[in-house]
Short mmCIF file of C-alpha atoms in Angstrom, two decimals:
data_model
loop_
_atom_site.label_atom_id
_atom_site.label_comp_id
_atom_site.label_asym_id
_atom_site.label_seq_id
_atom_site.Cartn_x
_atom_site.Cartn_y
_atom_site.Cartn_z
CA MET A 1 -84.11 138.14 49.56
CA GLU A 2 -81.04 140.20 50.25
CA ALA A 3 -81.96 142.99 47.80
CA ALA A 4 -85.52 143.31 49.40
CA PHE A 5 -84.74 143.08 53.22
CA GLY A 6 -80.85 143.95 53.16
CA GLU A 7 -77.93 141.71 54.05
CA ASP A 8 -78.52 141.93 57.54
CA HIS A 9 -82.08 141.26 57.88
CA ALA A 10 -82.93 138.13 60.10
CA ASP A 11 -84.78 136.52 57.10
CA THR A 12 -81.84 136.97 54.76
CA LEU A 13 -79.54 135.45 57.28
CA MET A 14 -81.77 132.52 57.89
CA SER A 15 -81.67 132.06 53.90
CA LYS A 16 -77.96 132.06 53.79
CA ASN A 17 -77.81 129.90 56.70
CA ASN A 18 -80.06 127.27 55.21
CA LEU A 19 -78.19 127.42 51.89
CA ALA A 20 -74.98 126.62 53.62
CA ILE A 21 -76.62 123.70 55.33
CA VAL A 22 -77.74 122.39 51.59
CA LEU A 23 -74.13 122.94 50.45
CA SER A 24 -72.79 120.84 53.44
CA GLU A 25 -74.94 117.99 52.55
CA SER A 26 -74.06 118.32 48.91
CA GLY A 27 -70.42 117.89 49.76
CA LYS A 28 -69.22 121.66 49.21
CA LEU A 29 -67.78 122.13 52.24
CA GLU A 30 -65.41 124.88 51.78
CA GLU A 31 -68.20 127.09 50.37
CA SER A 32 -70.80 126.09 53.05
CA GLU A 33 -67.99 127.04 55.65
CA GLN A 34 -67.51 130.47 54.03
CA LEU A 35 -71.04 131.14 54.07
CA HIS A 36 -71.61 129.95 57.63
CA ARG A 37 -68.68 132.28 58.95
CA LYS A 38 -70.22 135.16 57.12
CA VAL A 39 -73.74 134.26 58.89
CA LEU A 40 -72.20 133.93 62.17
CA GLY A 41 -70.27 137.22 62.00
CA ARG A 42 -73.28 139.14 61.31
CA ARG A 43 -75.30 137.55 63.89
CA ILE A 44 -72.83 138.08 66.44
CA ARG A 45 -72.36 141.75 65.59
CA MET A 46 -76.20 142.38 65.44
CA LEU A 47 -77.47 139.87 68.19
CA GLY A 48 -74.24 139.23 70.39
CA ASP A 49 -72.35 135.84 70.76
CA GLU A 50 -74.73 134.21 73.27
CA HIS A 51 -78.02 134.84 71.22
CA PRO A 52 -79.65 131.45 70.36
CA ASP A 53 -79.31 132.44 66.63
CA SER A 54 -75.70 133.11 67.08
CA LEU A 55 -74.96 129.70 68.89
CA ALA A 56 -77.04 127.86 66.21
CA SER A 57 -74.60 129.34 63.59
CA LEU A 58 -71.50 128.54 65.72
CA GLU A 59 -72.94 124.84 65.88
CA ASN A 60 -73.47 124.76 61.84
CA LEU A 61 -69.78 125.96 61.36
CA ALA A 62 -68.46 123.50 63.92
CA THR A 63 -70.47 120.68 62.15
CA VAL A 64 -69.05 121.70 58.79
CA LEU A 65 -65.57 121.84 60.25
CA MET A 66 -65.95 118.32 61.47
CA LYS A 67 -67.16 116.94 58.41
CA GLY A 68 -64.03 118.72 56.72
CA GLY A 69 -61.55 117.07 59.13
CA GLN A 70 -60.71 120.52 60.95
CA LEU A 71 -61.38 118.59 64.24
CA SER A 72 -59.35 121.05 66.41
CA GLU A 73 -61.35 123.89 65.44
CA SER A 74 -64.62 122.15 65.46
CA GLU A 75 -64.01 120.94 69.26
CA GLU A 76 -63.33 124.52 70.37
CA LEU A 77 -66.47 125.88 68.86
CA HIS A 78 -68.73 122.75 70.06
CA ARG A 79 -67.46 123.31 73.66
CA LEU A 80 -68.10 127.01 73.39
CA VAL A 81 -71.62 126.53 72.24
CA LEU A 82 -72.19 123.80 75.08
CA GLU A 83 -70.80 126.35 77.85
CA HIS A 84 -73.25 128.98 76.69
CA ARG A 85 -76.23 126.62 76.41
CA HIS A 86 -75.45 125.14 79.78
CA GLU A 87 -75.05 128.52 81.45
CA ALA A 88 -78.19 129.96 79.91
CA LEU A 89 -80.52 126.78 79.49
CA GLY A 90 -79.45 124.40 82.16
CA HIS A 91 -77.63 120.96 81.61
CA GLY A 92 -81.23 119.01 81.01
CA HIS A 93 -82.31 121.47 78.30
CA PRO A 94 -82.88 119.52 75.14
CA ASP A 95 -80.53 121.98 73.09
CA THR A 96 -77.95 121.56 75.75
CA LEU A 97 -78.21 117.84 75.55
CA GLU A 98 -78.03 118.08 71.70
CA SER A 99 -74.57 120.16 72.11
CA LYS A 100 -73.35 117.60 74.54
CA SER A 101 -74.10 114.72 72.32
CA SER A 102 -72.50 116.79 69.19
CA LEU A 103 -69.32 117.34 71.22
CA ALA A 104 -69.50 113.68 72.13
CA THR A 105 -69.57 112.75 68.63
CA LEU A 106 -66.64 114.94 67.71
CA LEU A 107 -64.41 113.60 70.38
CA SER A 108 -64.81 110.26 69.14
CA GLU A 109 -63.78 111.35 65.87
CA SER A 110 -60.83 112.86 67.38
CA GLY A 111 -59.93 109.52 69.29
CA LYS A 112 -60.72 111.06 72.65
CA LEU A 113 -63.02 108.17 73.52
CA GLU A 114 -62.72 108.03 77.14
CA GLU A 115 -64.28 111.60 77.43
CA SER A 116 -66.75 110.90 74.30
CA GLU A 117 -68.15 107.93 76.18
CA LEU A 118 -68.79 109.85 79.63
CA MET A 119 -70.56 112.57 77.86
CA HIS A 120 -72.81 110.18 75.88
CA ARG A 121 -73.57 108.39 79.10
CA GLN A 122 -74.52 111.51 80.60
CA VAL A 123 -76.88 112.48 77.94
CA LEU A 124 -78.42 109.02 77.61
CA GLU A 125 -78.92 109.10 81.31
CA THR A 126 -80.72 112.53 81.21
CA ARG A 127 -82.77 111.71 78.29
CA VAL A 128 -84.16 108.29 79.89
CA ALA A 129 -85.05 110.25 82.72
CA SER A 130 -86.76 113.01 81.15
CA LEU A 131 -88.12 111.42 77.82
CA GLY A 132 -88.28 107.76 78.56
CA ALA A 133 -86.33 104.87 77.37
CA ASP A 134 -87.97 104.36 74.03
CA HIS A 135 -88.06 108.14 72.73
CA PRO A 136 -86.28 108.55 69.54
CA ASP A 137 -83.69 111.19 71.00
CA THR A 138 -83.02 108.34 73.73
CA LEU A 139 -82.70 105.74 71.22
CA SER A 140 -80.35 107.97 69.29
CA SER A 141 -77.99 108.41 72.34
CA LYS A 142 -77.75 104.92 73.04
CA GLN A 143 -76.83 104.21 69.61
CA SER A 144 -74.08 106.89 69.81
CA LEU A 145 -72.88 105.28 73.19
CA ALA A 146 -72.98 101.76 71.63
CA SER A 147 -70.65 102.94 68.78
CA VAL A 148 -68.11 104.64 71.01
CA LEU A 149 -68.14 101.56 73.25
CA LEU A 150 -67.36 99.39 70.09
CA SER A 151 -64.36 101.63 69.21
CA CYS A 152 -63.26 101.39 72.95
CA GLY A 153 -63.10 97.50 72.62
CA LYS A 154 -66.08 97.37 75.40
CA LEU A 155 -67.80 94.82 73.21
CA ALA A 156 -70.09 93.13 75.65
CA GLU A 157 -71.75 96.23 76.56
CA SER A 158 -71.71 97.45 72.98
CA GLU A 159 -73.43 94.15 71.90
CA GLN A 160 -75.89 94.61 74.60
CA LEU A 161 -77.00 98.02 73.63
CA HIS A 162 -77.29 97.12 70.27
CA ARG A 163 -79.59 94.30 70.89
CA GLU A 164 -81.68 96.60 72.93
CA LEU A 165 -81.84 99.16 70.06
CA LEU A 166 -82.85 96.29 67.49
CA GLY A 167 -85.54 94.98 69.69
CA VAL A 168 -87.16 98.65 70.34
CA HIS A 169 -86.97 99.23 66.73
CA ALA A 170 -88.54 95.95 65.71
CA ARG A 171 -91.39 96.74 67.93
CA GLN A 172 -91.87 100.29 66.87
CA LEU A 173 -91.17 99.83 63.38
CA GLY A 174 -91.68 96.19 62.05
CA PRO A 175 -89.03 93.94 61.00
CA ASP A 176 -88.67 95.00 57.46
CA HIS A 177 -88.10 98.76 57.99
CA PRO A 178 -84.98 100.44 56.77
CA ASN A 179 -83.67 101.24 60.04
CA ILE A 180 -83.81 97.56 61.21
CA LEU A 181 -81.31 96.75 58.32
CA LEU A 182 -78.95 99.48 59.77
CA LEU A 183 -79.37 98.12 63.11
CA ARG A 184 -78.40 94.41 62.11
CA LEU A 185 -75.63 95.46 60.28
CA ASN A 186 -74.16 97.39 63.52
CA LEU A 187 -75.11 94.58 65.58
CA ALA A 188 -73.02 92.16 62.98
CA ASN A 189 -70.14 94.69 63.10
CA VAL A 190 -69.77 94.20 66.85
CA LEU A 191 -70.10 90.43 66.66
CA SER A 192 -67.53 90.23 63.85
CA VAL A 193 -64.84 92.11 66.13
CA ALA A 194 -65.76 89.97 69.17
CA GLY A 195 -64.68 86.88 66.90
CA THR A 196 -65.57 84.03 68.89
CA PRO A 197 -66.90 81.18 66.75
CA ASP A 198 -70.39 81.60 67.87
CA LYS A 199 -70.52 85.46 67.39
CA LEU A 200 -68.86 85.10 63.96
CA GLY A 201 -71.70 82.45 63.06
CA GLU A 202 -74.31 84.99 64.21
CA SER A 203 -72.73 87.84 62.45
CA GLU A 204 -72.48 85.73 59.21
CA VAL A 205 -76.21 85.42 59.28
CA LEU A 206 -76.94 88.89 59.90
CA TYR A 207 -74.59 89.92 57.14
CA ARG A 208 -76.30 87.60 54.71
CA GLN A 209 -79.70 89.02 55.68
CA VAL A 210 -78.67 92.56 55.40
CA THR A 211 -76.84 91.94 51.85
CA GLU A 212 -79.83 90.12 50.64
CA ALA A 213 -82.36 92.89 51.56
CA LEU A 214 -80.19 95.71 50.26
CA THR A 215 -79.22 94.09 47.05
CA GLY A 216 -83.10 93.76 46.47
CA ARG A 217 -83.89 97.40 47.23
CA LEU A 218 -80.63 99.43 45.78
CA GLY A 219 -78.99 96.84 43.45
CA LYS A 220 -75.81 94.92 43.68
CA GLY A 221 -73.40 97.73 42.66
CA HIS A 222 -74.76 100.24 45.38
CA PRO A 223 -71.98 101.17 48.04
CA SER A 224 -74.03 100.09 50.92
CA VAL A 225 -74.47 96.61 49.36
CA LEU A 226 -70.72 96.48 48.41
CA THR A 227 -70.06 97.37 52.19
CA CYS A 228 -71.89 94.55 53.24
CA LYS A 229 -70.66 92.24 50.95
CA LEU A 230 -67.05 93.10 51.98
CA ASN A 231 -68.05 92.63 55.87
CA LEU A 232 -69.49 89.25 55.04
CA ALA A 233 -66.43 88.28 52.92
CA LYS A 234 -64.32 89.00 56.18
CA VAL A 235 -66.34 87.12 58.49
CA LEU A 236 -66.32 84.12 55.74
CA LEU A 237 -62.42 84.44 55.72
CA ALA A 238 -62.36 84.53 59.62
CA THR A 239 -64.44 81.21 59.40
CA GLY A 240 -62.15 79.36 56.93
CA LYS A 241 -64.83 79.68 54.24
CA PHE A 242 -62.13 80.71 51.60
CA GLU A 243 -63.86 79.77 48.55
CA GLU A 244 -67.13 81.89 48.99
CA SER A 245 -65.07 84.69 50.75
CA GLU A 246 -62.68 84.71 47.70
CA GLN A 247 -65.65 85.07 45.28
CA HIS A 248 -67.11 88.04 47.31
CA PHE A 249 -63.90 89.83 47.15
CA ARG A 250 -63.30 89.23 43.49
CA GLU A 251 -66.80 90.63 42.63
CA ALA A 252 -66.43 93.71 44.65
CA LEU A 253 -62.79 94.28 43.59
CA GLU A 254 -63.81 94.08 39.97
CA PHE A 255 -66.65 96.63 40.57
CA MET A 256 -64.53 98.78 42.65
CA ILE A 257 -61.53 99.18 40.21
CA GLU A 258 -63.87 99.82 37.16
CA THR A 259 -65.72 102.40 39.13
CA PHE A 260 -62.90 104.05 41.10
CA GLY A 261 -59.88 103.01 39.57
CA GLU A 262 -56.73 100.78 40.63
CA GLY A 263 -55.57 103.46 43.19
CA ASP A 264 -58.72 104.08 45.12
CA PRO A 265 -58.09 103.23 48.91
CA THR A 266 -61.13 100.93 49.27
CA ALA A 267 -60.07 98.93 46.10
CA MET A 268 -56.64 98.81 47.37
CA SER A 269 -58.04 97.30 50.76
CA CYS A 270 -60.40 94.89 49.08
CA LYS A 271 -57.31 93.54 46.80
CA HIS A 272 -55.30 93.19 50.22
CA ASN A 273 -58.42 91.26 51.50
CA LEU A 274 -58.54 89.10 48.51
CA ALA A 275 -54.80 88.51 48.55
CA THR A 276 -54.94 87.41 52.25
CA VAL A 277 -57.92 84.84 51.27
CA LEU A 278 -55.51 83.67 48.51
CA LEU A 279 -52.77 82.98 50.66
CA LYS A 280 -54.94 81.27 53.56
CA ALA A 281 -56.22 78.93 50.73
CA GLY A 282 -52.91 78.27 49.25
CA LYS A 283 -52.93 79.97 46.09
CA VAL A 284 -49.74 81.61 46.89
CA ALA A 285 -48.74 82.49 43.34
CA GLU A 286 -51.72 84.69 42.82
CA ALA A 287 -51.55 86.10 46.29
CA GLU A 288 -48.00 87.38 45.39
CA THR A 289 -49.08 88.94 42.30
CA LEU A 290 -51.84 90.78 43.87
CA TYR A 291 -49.24 91.91 46.61
CA ARG A 292 -46.70 93.05 44.20
CA GLN A 293 -49.54 95.22 42.34
CA LEU A 294 -50.34 96.45 45.71
CA LEU A 295 -46.79 97.62 46.80
CA GLU A 296 -46.23 99.37 43.16
CA THR A 297 -49.86 101.28 43.57
CA THR A 298 -48.94 102.12 47.13
CA GLN A 299 -45.46 103.52 46.34
CA ALA A 300 -46.91 105.55 43.48
CA ALA A 301 -49.90 107.04 45.68
CA PHE A 302 -47.86 107.61 48.75
CA GLY A 303 -44.37 107.42 48.12
CA ALA A 304 -41.45 104.68 48.64
CA ASP A 305 -40.58 105.61 51.94
CA SER A 306 -44.38 106.07 53.32
CA PRO A 307 -45.56 103.82 56.34
CA ASN A 308 -48.06 102.36 53.85
CA ALA A 309 -45.09 101.20 51.54
CA PHE A 310 -43.30 99.94 54.54
CA SER A 311 -46.39 97.82 55.59
CA CYS A 312 -47.11 96.62 52.09
CA LYS A 313 -43.33 95.78 51.53
CA HIS A 314 -43.43 93.84 54.66
CA THR A 315 -46.44 91.75 53.82
CA LEU A 316 -44.60 90.86 50.54
CA GLY A 317 -41.71 89.79 52.09
CA ASN A 318 -43.61 87.27 54.30
CA VAL A 319 -45.56 85.99 51.03
CA LEU A 320 -42.19 85.37 49.45
CA LEU A 321 -41.03 83.52 52.63
CA THR A 322 -44.05 81.31 52.08
CA ALA A 323 -43.29 80.90 48.48
CA GLY A 324 -39.76 79.83 49.39
CA LYS A 325 -38.20 82.90 47.58
CA LEU A 326 -35.93 83.38 50.55
CA GLU A 327 -33.24 85.63 48.88
CA GLU A 328 -36.14 88.36 47.95
CA SER A 329 -37.78 87.72 51.14
CA GLU A 330 -34.77 88.71 53.02
CA GLN A 331 -33.78 91.63 51.00
CA MET A 332 -37.02 93.35 51.49
CA HIS A 333 -37.28 92.47 55.26
CA ARG A 334 -33.85 94.30 55.24
CA GLN A 335 -34.99 97.24 53.61
CA VAL A 336 -38.17 97.57 55.73
CA LEU A 337 -36.13 97.11 58.89
CA ALA A 338 -33.46 99.73 57.90
CA LEU A 339 -36.12 102.23 56.86
CA ARG A 340 -38.47 101.64 60.22
CA GLU A 341 -35.34 101.83 62.52
CA SER A 342 -34.29 105.24 60.93
CA SER A 343 -37.82 106.65 61.14
CA LEU A 344 -39.50 104.85 64.12
CA GLY A 345 -36.54 103.82 66.09
CA ALA A 346 -35.07 100.33 67.20
CA ASN A 347 -37.69 99.67 69.93
CA ASP A 348 -40.93 100.67 68.23
CA LEU A 349 -43.22 97.57 67.79
CA GLU A 350 -43.34 97.88 64.06
CA THR A 351 -39.53 97.88 63.87
CA LEU A 352 -39.60 94.87 66.25
CA ASN A 353 -42.12 92.91 63.66
CA SER A 354 -39.70 93.60 61.11
CA LYS A 355 -36.60 92.28 63.05
CA ASN A 356 -38.70 89.11 63.83
CA SER A 357 -39.75 88.36 60.21
CA LEU A 358 -36.23 88.97 59.00
CA ALA A 359 -35.16 86.48 61.79
CA LEU A 360 -37.65 83.76 60.41
CA VAL A 361 -36.27 84.05 56.76
CA LEU A 362 -32.85 83.82 58.10
CA SER A 363 -33.65 80.87 59.99
CA GLU A 364 -35.18 79.15 57.04
CA GLN A 365 -31.96 79.79 55.03
CA GLY A 366 -30.02 78.19 57.94
CA GLN A 367 -28.44 81.29 59.12
CA ILE A 368 -29.10 80.01 62.72
CA ASP A 369 -26.76 82.01 64.70
CA VAL A 370 -27.85 85.61 63.17
CA ALA A 371 -31.57 84.45 63.59
CA GLU A 372 -31.01 83.58 67.17
CA LYS A 373 -29.38 86.61 68.05
CA LEU A 374 -32.14 88.74 66.23
CA GLN A 375 -35.12 86.68 68.19
CA ARG A 376 -33.38 87.19 71.52
CA GLU A 377 -33.11 91.15 70.86
CA VAL A 378 -36.93 91.04 69.88
CA LEU A 379 -37.90 89.21 72.73
CA ALA A 380 -36.16 91.03 75.08
CA SER A 381 -37.49 94.33 73.80
CA VAL A 382 -41.25 92.91 73.35
CA THR A 383 -41.16 91.91 76.94
CA ARG A 384 -40.00 94.97 78.33
CA ILE A 385 -42.88 96.94 76.20
CA LEU A 386 -45.66 94.52 76.41
CA GLY A 387 -44.95 92.26 79.51
CA VAL A 388 -44.24 88.84 79.93
CA ASP A 389 -47.88 87.44 79.57
CA HIS A 390 -48.82 89.52 76.70
CA PRO A 391 -49.91 87.21 73.55
CA ARG A 392 -47.08 88.97 71.58
CA THR A 393 -44.60 88.13 74.04
CA GLN A 394 -45.38 84.48 74.15
CA LYS A 395 -45.41 84.21 70.31
CA CYS A 396 -41.97 85.68 70.20
CA LYS A 397 -40.72 83.42 72.92
CA HIS A 398 -41.72 80.37 70.84
CA ASN A 399 -40.00 81.82 67.77
CA LEU A 400 -36.86 82.19 69.93
CA ALA A 401 -37.46 78.51 70.88
CA ASP A 402 -37.81 77.41 67.27
CA VAL A 403 -34.42 78.61 66.19
CA LEU A 404 -32.73 77.41 69.54
CA GLY A 405 -34.19 73.78 68.71
CA LYS A 406 -32.80 74.24 65.21
CA ALA A 407 -29.29 75.08 67.00
CA GLY A 408 -29.52 71.92 69.10
CA LYS A 409 -29.83 73.95 72.58
CA HIS A 410 -32.78 71.62 73.56
CA GLU A 411 -32.23 72.28 77.30
CA GLU A 412 -32.52 76.25 76.88
CA VAL A 413 -35.85 75.45 74.94
CA ARG A 414 -37.25 73.56 77.97
CA GLU A 415 -36.23 76.32 80.17
CA LEU A 416 -37.57 78.98 77.95
CA LEU A 417 -41.08 77.30 77.50
CA GLY A 418 -41.09 76.07 81.09
CA VAL A 419 -41.22 72.38 80.01
CA THR A 420 -39.70 69.90 82.58
#
């Protein structure tokens, strides 16, 4: 087409734009970005930067940048498109609303949840008024808002919106439509985060339904099936069904290692979850083996002094405490504490967590005076940072009380815990 019409012809640019979109959908983001930039440059030169075709190219480029993790430039471009469309078309025009929705999604990806929530609410309100509550665009806005609310921790409202979406789609599409499975999965995710016994129970039922349906349609090795199985396994872990949870984690881990290798982040996360189940089930030796493997893999992938390695070594130190290997546990916790103090500072919560863990090991070894000193330091810092009523502060208070009890300081224990 370029040979027939020239590189600046509208049809040539449209073809290049469409090719760039296909490249993006195929995961070829760098090539897609380059092509979008070329089309954008030519359209701006020929049509001006406020022409609808130029704005469409700008938005397409912003979308590719977001996919590639270039969030700052993507946000800048999305804001520019929204500003132009708002001025030219008005705040209620479908193109303006689509731009605002895209920007809100980008802001959520960037962690700017408050502004993202506000924008999604504005788009939803306008679409309800102009299109009706059951229009596909309105339902899309409601889904986006529900997702942001989940990220914000506003679980009750997120759950309510997910239930409304599930009801509308079930009426419109029927109970067996693929979209219904996705909505059930989303609702299950909200309920699992809520974490109360009744919501975990409902979440388990939904995960089982979705896992069974997707396995029948896609096969047990499909990524979507594995994701559902992992989510189900986590709920089973939370509800104390360790045997079945372990089985699901083992099956998923075996497939992931075969497919992606030991160093794949998802496989490493799955191995961590399996180790957690084993520890909860009292299978301490196997849990220790898995955590040692994880530490080795993590250090190879991220470096021995990386935050991921610190976290893994800290967890292994706790497992060694459970296994009664106190000397090695102490050594690991001292290493992590020293590294965190130098990199994060003495009053960072992760550093204080390491100090608390070291104190627990020292207490088990009978080094009560040192353990008491560390627990007093931890409690003072955590109280200052989080406040006296925070659950973590209360946990630290009880840890200090345990050490004081071992030291025979029972009157101070009663005073600390408010016991008369």
